[in-house]
Amino acid sequence: MTTYGDVLDRLIELGVAPAERRQELTDAWIDTPVEEFDGGVFADLGVAVAVHGEDVDAVEPAYRGILEEAAALSGGSVVVTDVAFHFDEPGADQLTFNVNGRPTSWWLDAEGPDDDYLNPMAVWEQISCLNPPEGDPRRFFHVEKDQPGDDHYLLLTPEQAGAVAAEFGIVLSEV
């Protein structure tokens, strides 16, 4: 049976995860068998951004976490700064930030800072603005799912996406 450690080792071989990740993840769970391959496996290993599908305590820190996690996957080629929320402007440009110094905005359709739910469609439609700059072939890929729940995004080259999909039996779509 395949363990989380086996998956991580293969992701390191494919260049998806840095080799240092193996030393960072020494907890006992790393030797736990993977029961079902879904995006959660990759999020647990620190190579995917998770967008929570159920209620959250507050949307502001949740969206900020998505931006920070997505940028971190780039290894420093994407830097997000000056994150600001504008909940008094429903629907349009409720989240503004800079990506590598370039002003960027996302619509969220959030009801306010105490809203209980993220908008998965907003993330799906806009996360590509966090792709690395030209010359870097990595792009965000969404892990397709059969039932409601969390969404997961991996930053991969097309070749890595093909290998990950084939080897772990998941469906990925570039966003």
mmCIF file of C-alpha atoms in Angstrom:
data_model
loop_
_atom_site.group_PDB
_atom_site.id
_atom_site.type_symbol
_atom_site.label_atom_id
_atom_site.label_comp_id
_atom_site.label_asym_id
_atom_site.label_seq_id
_atom_site.Cartn_x
_atom_site.Cartn_y
_atom_site.Cartn_z
ATOM 1 C CA MET A 1 0.000 0.000 0.000
ATOM 2 C CA THR A 2 1.222 3.511 -0.810
ATOM 3 C CA THR A 3 2.080 5.763 2.135
ATOM 4 C CA TYR A 4 2.177 9.548 2.365
ATOM 5 C CA GLY A 5 5.962 9.205 2.417
ATOM 6 C CA ASP A 6 5.888 7.234 -0.846
ATOM 7 C CA VAL A 7 3.790 9.980 -2.459
ATOM 8 C CA LEU A 8 6.126 12.679 -1.159
ATOM 9 C CA ASP A 9 9.192 10.824 -2.411
ATOM 10 C CA ARG A 10 7.656 10.599 -5.897
ATOM 11 C CA LEU A 11 6.690 14.291 -5.832
ATOM 12 C CA ILE A 12 10.288 15.115 -4.950
ATOM 13 C CA GLU A 13 11.506 12.972 -7.877
ATOM 14 C CA LEU A 14 9.119 14.831 -10.197
ATOM 15 C CA GLY A 15 10.352 18.199 -8.930
ATOM 16 C CA VAL A 16 6.966 19.137 -7.459
ATOM 17 C CA ALA A 17 8.194 19.200 -3.861
ATOM 18 C CA PRO A 18 11.609 20.335 -2.651
ATOM 19 C CA ALA A 19 13.893 17.617 -1.269
ATOM 20 C CA GLU A 20 13.986 19.421 2.093
ATOM 21 C CA ARG A 21 10.290 18.625 2.553
ATOM 22 C CA ARG A 22 11.221 15.028 3.404
ATOM 23 C CA GLN A 23 13.236 16.155 6.430
ATOM 24 C CA GLU A 24 10.501 18.597 7.471
ATOM 25 C CA LEU A 25 7.809 15.912 7.544
ATOM 26 C CA THR A 26 9.061 13.383 10.035
ATOM 27 C CA ASP A 27 5.819 12.875 11.962
ATOM 28 C CA ALA A 28 4.499 9.349 12.325
ATOM 29 C CA TRP A 29 1.613 10.059 9.908
ATOM 30 C CA ILE A 30 4.045 10.221 6.974
ATOM 31 C CA ASP A 31 4.141 6.399 7.082
ATOM 32 C CA THR A 32 0.344 6.136 7.094
ATOM 33 C CA PRO A 33 -1.167 4.441 4.045
ATOM 34 C CA VAL A 34 -3.082 6.742 1.683
ATOM 35 C CA GLU A 35 -6.639 5.449 1.608
ATOM 36 C CA GLU A 36 -7.956 7.718 -1.144
ATOM 37 C CA PHE A 37 -6.068 9.952 -3.538
ATOM 38 C CA ASP A 38 -7.654 13.354 -3.564
ATOM 39 C CA GLY A 39 -6.409 16.893 -3.240
ATOM 40 C CA GLY A 40 -6.192 16.552 0.534
ATOM 41 C CA VAL A 41 -3.221 14.197 0.206
ATOM 42 C CA PHE A 42 -1.279 16.904 -1.625
ATOM 43 C CA ALA A 43 -2.354 19.629 0.817
ATOM 44 C CA ASP A 44 -1.221 17.465 3.746
ATOM 45 C CA LEU A 45 2.177 17.186 2.073
ATOM 46 C CA GLY A 46 2.406 20.953 1.585
ATOM 47 C CA VAL A 47 2.307 20.990 -2.212
ATOM 48 C CA ALA A 48 -1.281 22.156 -2.738
ATOM 49 C CA VAL A 49 -3.468 25.084 -1.790
ATOM 50 C CA ALA A 50 -6.690 24.057 -0.061
ATOM 51 C CA VAL A 51 -9.860 26.129 -0.370
ATOM 52 C CA HIS A 52 -12.196 25.127 2.419
ATOM 53 C CA GLY A 53 -15.619 24.047 1.138
ATOM 54 C CA GLU A 54 -17.501 24.350 4.412
ATOM 55 C CA ASP A 55 -17.889 27.218 6.833
ATOM 56 C CA VAL A 56 -14.873 29.168 8.078
ATOM 57 C CA ASP A 57 -14.450 31.350 11.151
ATOM 58 C CA ALA A 58 -13.917 34.469 9.012
ATOM 59 C CA VAL A 59 -13.228 34.965 5.322
ATOM 60 C CA GLU A 60 -10.461 37.561 5.664
ATOM 61 C CA PRO A 61 -7.814 35.273 7.199
ATOM 62 C CA ALA A 62 -8.974 32.378 5.007
ATOM 63 C CA TYR A 63 -8.489 34.299 1.752
ATOM 64 C CA ARG A 64 -5.220 35.753 3.016
ATOM 65 C CA GLY A 65 -4.057 32.175 3.708
ATOM 66 C CA ILE A 66 -4.982 31.089 0.170
ATOM 67 C CA LEU A 67 -2.942 33.942 -1.313
ATOM 68 C CA GLU A 68 0.043 33.231 0.943
ATOM 69 C CA GLU A 69 -0.029 29.468 0.324
ATOM 70 C CA ALA A 70 -0.332 29.911 -3.444
ATOM 71 C CA ALA A 71 2.584 32.354 -3.513
ATOM 72 C CA ALA A 72 4.684 30.045 -1.315
ATOM 73 C CA LEU A 73 4.265 27.186 -3.798
ATOM 74 C CA SER A 74 6.159 29.292 -6.352
ATOM 75 C CA GLY A 75 9.342 29.148 -4.272
ATOM 76 C CA GLY A 76 9.673 32.931 -4.279
ATOM 77 C CA SER A 77 8.916 33.777 -7.911
ATOM 78 C CA VAL A 78 5.496 35.103 -6.860
ATOM 79 C CA VAL A 79 5.315 37.617 -4.038
ATOM 80 C CA VAL A 80 1.975 38.845 -2.696
ATOM 81 C CA THR A 81 1.926 42.096 -0.726
ATOM 82 C CA ASP A 82 -0.464 44.810 0.434
ATOM 83 C CA VAL A 83 -3.493 42.556 0.877
ATOM 84 C CA ALA A 84 -6.606 44.609 1.637
ATOM 85 C CA PHE A 85 -10.287 43.729 1.905
ATOM 86 C CA HIS A 86 -13.090 46.075 0.831
ATOM 87 C CA PHE A 87 -16.259 44.467 2.109
ATOM 88 C CA ASP A 88 -18.244 47.675 1.643
ATOM 89 C CA GLU A 89 -18.053 47.087 -2.131
ATOM 90 C CA PRO A 90 -20.149 43.931 -2.628
ATOM 91 C CA GLY A 91 -19.321 41.820 -5.651
ATOM 92 C CA ALA A 92 -16.545 43.830 -7.261
ATOM 93 C CA ASP A 93 -12.897 43.990 -6.254
ATOM 94 C CA GLN A 94 -13.461 43.114 -2.614
ATOM 95 C CA LEU A 95 -9.883 41.862 -2.307
ATOM 96 C CA THR A 96 -6.927 43.891 -3.567
ATOM 97 C CA PHE A 97 -3.238 43.033 -3.405
ATOM 98 C CA ASN A 98 -0.014 43.290 -5.363
ATOM 99 C CA VAL A 99 1.518 40.361 -7.218
ATOM 100 C CA ASN A 100 5.208 41.022 -7.806
ATOM 101 C CA GLY A 101 4.425 44.724 -7.422
ATOM 102 C CA ARG A 102 1.509 44.675 -9.894
ATOM 103 C CA PRO A 103 -1.890 45.798 -8.515
ATOM 104 C CA THR A 104 -4.408 42.957 -8.645
ATOM 105 C CA SER A 105 -7.966 42.479 -7.410
ATOM 106 C CA TRP A 106 -10.406 39.639 -6.887
ATOM 107 C CA TRP A 107 -14.168 39.695 -6.636
ATOM 108 C CA LEU A 108 -15.404 37.570 -3.740
ATOM 109 C CA ASP A 109 -19.138 38.151 -3.259
ATOM 110 C CA ALA A 110 -18.470 38.124 0.470
ATOM 111 C CA GLU A 111 -21.127 39.573 2.738
ATOM 112 C CA GLY A 112 -18.564 41.022 5.119
ATOM 113 C CA PRO A 113 -15.546 40.160 7.253
ATOM 114 C CA ASP A 114 -17.621 37.774 9.378
ATOM 115 C CA ASP A 115 -18.986 35.863 6.393
ATOM 116 C CA ASP A 116 -18.870 32.127 7.083
ATOM 117 C CA TYR A 117 -18.173 30.812 3.578
ATOM 118 C CA LEU A 118 -15.501 31.194 0.929
ATOM 119 C CA ASN A 119 -16.459 31.469 -2.719
ATOM 120 C CA PRO A 120 -14.760 28.491 -4.432
ATOM 121 C CA MET A 121 -15.772 29.777 -7.883
ATOM 122 C CA ALA A 122 -14.042 33.100 -7.211
ATOM 123 C CA VAL A 123 -10.803 31.290 -6.366
ATOM 124 C CA TRP A 124 -11.130 28.908 -9.327
ATOM 125 C CA GLU A 125 -11.622 31.804 -11.758
ATOM 126 C CA GLN A 126 -8.863 34.016 -10.333
ATOM 127 C CA ILE A 127 -6.040 31.888 -8.876
ATOM 128 C CA SER A 128 -4.224 31.905 -12.216
ATOM 129 C CA CYS A 129 -3.157 35.502 -11.499
ATOM 130 C CA LEU A 130 -0.774 33.860 -9.005
ATOM 131 C CA ASN A 131 0.954 31.775 -11.695
ATOM 132 C CA PRO A 132 4.714 32.410 -11.831
ATOM 133 C CA PRO A 133 5.943 35.017 -14.327
ATOM 134 C CA GLU A 134 6.628 34.290 -17.990
ATOM 135 C CA GLY A 135 9.444 31.872 -18.578
ATOM 136 C CA ASP A 136 8.321 29.651 -15.706
ATOM 137 C CA PRO A 137 6.080 26.902 -17.160
ATOM 138 C CA ARG A 138 4.257 26.147 -13.901
ATOM 139 C CA ARG A 139 0.541 26.848 -13.756
ATOM 140 C CA PHE A 140 -2.189 26.107 -11.251
ATOM 141 C CA PHE A 141 -4.110 22.889 -11.769
ATOM 142 C CA HIS A 142 -7.352 22.063 -9.972
ATOM 143 C CA VAL A 143 -7.869 18.573 -8.585
ATOM 144 C CA GLU A 144 -11.267 17.484 -9.880
ATOM 145 C CA LYS A 145 -13.634 15.985 -7.308
ATOM 146 C CA ASP A 146 -16.747 13.831 -7.392
ATOM 147 C CA GLN A 147 -18.523 15.327 -4.408
ATOM 148 C CA PRO A 148 -18.775 18.644 -2.558
ATOM 149 C CA GLY A 149 -15.882 19.523 -0.309
ATOM 150 C CA ASP A 150 -12.592 21.339 -0.326
ATOM 151 C CA ASP A 151 -10.963 22.438 -3.577
ATOM 152 C CA HIS A 152 -7.242 21.854 -4.087
ATOM 153 C CA TYR A 153 -4.763 23.483 -6.453
ATOM 154 C CA LEU A 154 -1.276 22.324 -7.357
ATOM 155 C CA LEU A 155 1.357 24.457 -9.089
ATOM 156 C CA LEU A 156 2.790 22.227 -11.824
ATOM 157 C CA THR A 157 4.318 22.167 -15.258
ATOM 158 C CA PRO A 158 2.144 20.422 -17.866
ATOM 159 C CA GLU A 159 4.549 17.462 -17.762
ATOM 160 C CA GLN A 160 4.340 17.230 -13.965
ATOM 161 C CA ALA A 161 0.547 17.462 -14.158
ATOM 162 C CA GLY A 162 0.452 14.569 -16.610
ATOM 163 C CA ALA A 163 2.699 12.427 -14.417
ATOM 164 C CA VAL A 164 0.834 13.243 -11.180
ATOM 165 C CA ALA A 165 -2.551 12.551 -12.789
ATOM 166 C CA ALA A 166 -1.406 9.250 -14.308
ATOM 167 C CA GLU A 167 0.499 7.961 -11.290
ATOM 168 C CA PHE A 168 -2.034 8.890 -8.618
ATOM 169 C CA GLY A 169 -5.238 8.364 -10.602
ATOM 170 C CA ILE A 170 -6.578 11.898 -10.277
ATOM 171 C CA VAL A 171 -7.990 14.310 -12.843
ATOM 172 C CA LEU A 172 -6.317 17.712 -13.075
ATOM 173 C CA SER A 173 -7.526 20.705 -15.044
ATOM 174 C CA GLU A 174 -5.474 23.812 -15.687
ATOM 175 C CA VAL A 175 -7.151 26.955 -14.377
#
